[in-house]
Each structure stands twice: as structure tokens, then as C-alpha cells.
Amino acid sequence: MLHLYDSKSARVQPLNPVTPGKVGIYLCGATVQGSPHVGHLRAAVSFDTLIRWLRRSGYEVTYVRNVTDIDDKILHKSAEAGWDWWAWAYRFEREFTQAYETLGVRAPTYEPRATGHIPEQLDLVQRLIDAGHAYSDGHGNVYFDVHSQADYGSLTRQRLADMRTTEDDAQIDEAVEAGKRDPRDFALWKATKPGEPATASWESPWGRGRPGWHLECSAMSRRYLGDEFDIHGGGIDLRFPHHENEQAQSHGAGWEFARLWVHNAWVTTKGEKMSKSLGNVLSIGALTEEYPAVAVRWALSTVHHRSAIEWGAETLPAAHAAWEKFSTFVARAIETAGEAGVDEIALAPADLPEAFVAAMDDDLNVAGALAVLHEHLKAGNAALAAGDVSRVYREQVLVRSMLDVLGLDPASEQWRGQAGIGAGASSAAAAEHEALDALVRAVLSERAAARAAKDWARADELRDRLAAAGVTVADGRDGATWSVG
């Protein structure tokens, strides 16, 4: 059974779906104010791995990832650039979509926009007013009364008395703050301001305006997943105030909301969160100029989702080198034993290595899963060296099946071109292997001669030289064999 770390309880909890056999997931997606960088895509890749594992485990997954296409930042930046706000938002929504596709992130079941769900948000505001959780200031703004919600602060385990505000700093302005009964109340509906485009506001019972930042997620998660669903996710920076306020709205409306809260850690550079304000943005386009996109995916997929990724000059070279070990094996295995089909590599947990399944079920422990993958890579390379075709085929199936869970199968339609698998590529891989085999065999012959002469120091030196190049030597009754990895 899959267990996930729940941020609310601060414990690893078993996944007990609302509906057996089905899992509903809501992930806070992009605020489309600018181009995506690798930090933005951490959550998308982390949850792509989760969803792949859930589906492999037999669950029917409904995955909702929203698009925030109206907010203060979008209005400000579009105005500065001289663009219509909706055109600005759509431009960057398309860039995010392209970035997801570049990294092999599968599309969500639904990808709702905030502007496409204004009626649901208006209904939620009215419901909260009727329940005594919200109030209008008479000037077009509506606020959530945090004192009215007994469990406010429970998601992040904070006391209301210790809070200065419950708004994100970027969302605070004098016009909105002026009507609050308490500075810790947060905006549900914002009155339109002088100078803002008329198209960026909607009619409401409280005056023309637009939704606050948090409102859309409560309204849209209920629209697509119901009053209660299984997993709510997002970057750890969204826990407060965004997710705390989402929970307050939904609980205030009488909805159970999320059973588990799953948050991914940041991508950092020199210990600081990657963000536009720090000027250390790394776009997908820039990253893939020198290294293939699969190296970016590897770097984001093979670190535990709750661990920060420190991004530096060595990140992509190391990721690419690690992936190439697997892609080289897969290419050689296909050349030697034939290519396993898509259905054949979609192994259920019962058919996968037990240690791999245990690692993935333990809060998606990808480090443990990778250790198993490396064991089977070594076994596959040994089978290649020994000419054991049936074992080569079996290890190809296992390695590719496990890599597919991480979105990294070299023979998939997404990555086969970057893995050198395809028309003519297998022959090239085979030729490279033959050349390497000839070189290694020459060293092994010299080593065999040294062993026969009892020159153990020379034999060890030659073995160590191969090991330094990533070649593992195994001595057997029929002589030495070698493998890479």
C-alpha cells in the first residue's frame, strides 16, 4: 500500500481513497505571469511520477492541475509590457504547456482556468457569507473572517495570534486592506481598481471585481473532484498562506476537502529558492541548448520530492551521464534481444522487483528505487557480456518498466530519439559496443597474462584502470567478463 507524507499531520500516512480504486488529485499549477523555469516544473514532474505509480498500481486517477490566469501580477506585468492581460496570460500558459511536454509530463485529466470558473467562485463567496464566514466592506471587496473558522491555522500548525497577515505579500495593497475588520482576514473578492482594464473584472452581488488568489482552487477542486478528495499538492512555499486559506474556505463551506496534503521542496541555487526576483532563473529552453531535455527530467525525477534540489553547473552533466548508462544498456539490449512492447513493460507491482515496489510505496522513495534499477542495470550488462539473450531481454523489460514509472524509459516515444534508439541507431550503438568490447578485451588479455605470471600487482592495476572507467570485471571459471554500470 502506498504511504505518503502528509504535511498537515507531519506524518507518513497510508493512502485510503475516498472511493476504493480511484484517486482524486488537485495540484496548484502555474500563475501564468511569465516564462517557466526549472523551479516551476519541480511540482509537475514530482506529481507526474506519483500519478504514473498510482496508475501502475491499478488506480483510476483523476488529476486536476489549475491555471491561474488572472491576478495582480498578471495585470501589472501585462500593463508594463503594453499587452492585453488575457493575451499575456495565454502566451505564458502556452509556454508552460510546451515545457511540460518537453519534459514528458503527462497531461492532467482537467486543466481548468480561474477565468473559466467565475460562477462557481461567486457561488462559494455567497455560501461563505451565508454561513457567517465572510463579509463585504460595502465597497466591492469581500473578506474571509479567519476568527470564524475554528481550525484556521491547522494545516500549517500555527496560532492565529502569532500571524501578522494571511495574505501573500504580493497580494497586499491599501485598497484591499482598507475594508478589513482584522488585518489577518483575507480577500475572497476584490473590487476593480481605477486604471485596471474592464475586461479583468466581472459583475457580482458586491460590485464589479475579480476573485482573490485562493478562491479559485476551492471552487475548482470541488467542481471536478467533489466535496472531499484524496490528495492536494503543490510547492512547499504554497502551504501558507495559499493552502491554509484554501482549506479555510472549503471547510467554511462545509466541505471535507483534501485527505492528504503532499508538498514538494524547492529547487535552489546557492541555497536560495529559485525565483525571478533572485535573478537566477533557468528556463527550459536555455537548459536544453547544451543537454537533452531528458537530463533535466532525470535531475528533477531522481531526488525525493520532499528534498531540495541544489541546481549548479554540475547538475545536468551528472544527470545526463547517469541516464546514458541506462539508455546505452537499453539500446544494446534491443539490438541483441529485440524490443519489448509498451504493454510488456507496463509491469504491475506484483511483477516488479519487490525492493523497487517497497521503495515507491514508501513516500515515493526514488533513491531506493534507483538502487534497485542499478542492480538490474549491472545484471543486464553482465548478461550482454555473457551473450545470455533471454536474460538480456528480461532485464530490458524490468529496467524499462521501472524507468517508465519515473518517466525515463529510453525506448519510449518521448525519449527514444535522445537515447539513440530508432532507424540506424541500434546499429550505431552495437558498433560502439563492439569497439569498446575490443578495447576492454585487450586489457583483460593483458590482465590474464599478468595473473598467469603471478604478477598480482599488475593484474590489480589493470582491473582498477577499468573500474576507473566505469567497467566492472567479474572473474569466473570460464574467464573474466565485463560490464558497464
PDB file of N, CA and C in Angstrom, residues 122 136 139-141 189-192 202-210:
ATOM      1  N   LEU A 122     -18.230  32.759  -7.455  1.00  0.00           N
ATOM      2  CA  LEU A 122     -19.262  33.642  -6.903  1.00  0.00           C
ATOM      3  C   LEU A 122     -20.196  32.865  -5.968  1.00  0.00           C
ATOM      4  N   SER A 136     -18.800  41.616   3.385  1.00  0.00           N
ATOM      5  CA  SER A 136     -18.485  42.638   2.384  1.00  0.00           C
ATOM      6  C   SER A 136     -18.181  43.949   3.093  1.00  0.00           C
ATOM      7  N   HIS A 139     -17.777  48.226  -0.398  1.00  0.00           N
ATOM      8  CA  HIS A 139     -17.085  48.907  -1.499  1.00  0.00           C
ATOM      9  C   HIS A 139     -16.613  47.913  -2.565  1.00  0.00           C
ATOM     10  N   GLY A 140     -17.241  46.754  -2.578  1.00  0.00           N
ATOM     11  CA  GLY A 140     -16.930  45.774  -3.620  1.00  0.00           C
ATOM     12  C   GLY A 140     -15.964  44.685  -3.205  1.00  0.00           C
ATOM     13  N   ASN A 141     -15.386  44.777  -2.007  1.00  0.00           N
ATOM     14  CA  ASN A 141     -14.475  43.746  -1.518  1.00  0.00           C
ATOM     15  C   ASN A 141     -15.205  42.813  -0.553  1.00  0.00           C
ATOM     16  N   TRP A 189     -13.009  38.317  -2.711  1.00  0.00           N
ATOM     17  CA  TRP A 189     -13.399  39.030  -3.934  1.00  0.00           C
ATOM     18  C   TRP A 189     -12.835  40.440  -3.854  1.00  0.00           C
ATOM     19  N   LYS A 190     -12.180  40.894  -4.943  1.00  0.00           N
ATOM     20  CA  LYS A 190     -11.521  42.201  -4.944  1.00  0.00           C
ATOM     21  C   LYS A 190     -12.234  43.149  -5.893  1.00  0.00           C
ATOM     22  N   ALA A 191     -12.572  44.323  -5.372  1.00  0.00           N
ATOM     23  CA  ALA A 191     -13.216  45.342  -6.212  1.00  0.00           C
ATOM     24  C   ALA A 191     -12.250  45.812  -7.291  1.00  0.00           C
ATOM     25  N   THR A 192     -12.795  46.099  -8.459  1.00  0.00           N
ATOM     26  CA  THR A 192     -11.950  46.599  -9.536  1.00  0.00           C
ATOM     27  C   THR A 192     -11.378  47.959  -9.155  1.00  0.00           C
ATOM     28  N   TRP A 202     -15.585  41.169 -13.257  1.00  0.00           N
ATOM     29  CA  TRP A 202     -16.883  40.548 -13.523  1.00  0.00           C
ATOM     30  C   TRP A 202     -17.922  41.121 -12.566  1.00  0.00           C
ATOM     31  N   GLU A 203     -19.161  41.099 -13.016  1.00  0.00           N
ATOM     32  CA  GLU A 203     -20.250  41.565 -12.167  1.00  0.00           C
ATOM     33  C   GLU A 203     -20.471  40.580 -11.018  1.00  0.00           C
ATOM     34  N   SER A 204     -20.789  41.138  -9.855  1.00  0.00           N
ATOM     35  CA  SER A 204     -21.069  40.298  -8.684  1.00  0.00           C
ATOM     36  C   SER A 204     -22.098  41.012  -7.813  1.00  0.00           C
ATOM     37  N   PRO A 205     -22.702  40.333  -6.850  1.00  0.00           N
ATOM     38  CA  PRO A 205     -23.649  40.981  -5.945  1.00  0.00           C
ATOM     39  C   PRO A 205     -23.015  42.076  -5.101  1.00  0.00           C
ATOM     40  N   TRP A 206     -21.683  42.108  -5.034  1.00  0.00           N
ATOM     41  CA  TRP A 206     -20.991  43.077  -4.174  1.00  0.00           C
ATOM     42  C   TRP A 206     -20.325  44.184  -4.975  1.00  0.00           C
ATOM     43  N   GLY A 207     -20.477  44.135  -6.274  1.00  0.00           N
ATOM     44  CA  GLY A 207     -19.859  45.124  -7.149  1.00  0.00           C
ATOM     45  C   GLY A 207     -18.929  44.453  -8.138  1.00  0.00           C
ATOM     46  N   ARG A 208     -18.556  45.174  -9.151  1.00  0.00           N
ATOM     47  CA  ARG A 208     -17.695  44.605 -10.188  1.00  0.00           C
ATOM     48  C   ARG A 208     -16.294  44.355  -9.617  1.00  0.00           C
ATOM     49  N   GLY A 209     -15.743  43.187  -9.918  1.00  0.00           N
ATOM     50  CA  GLY A 209     -14.429  42.851  -9.385  1.00  0.00           C
ATOM     51  C   GLY A 209     -13.921  41.542  -9.928  1.00  0.00           C
ATOM     52  N   ARG A 210     -12.991  40.954  -9.204  1.00  0.00           N
ATOM     53  CA  ARG A 210     -12.384  39.686  -9.618  1.00  0.00           C
ATOM     54  C   ARG A 210     -12.058  38.859  -8.386  1.00  0.00           C
TER      55      ARG A 210
END
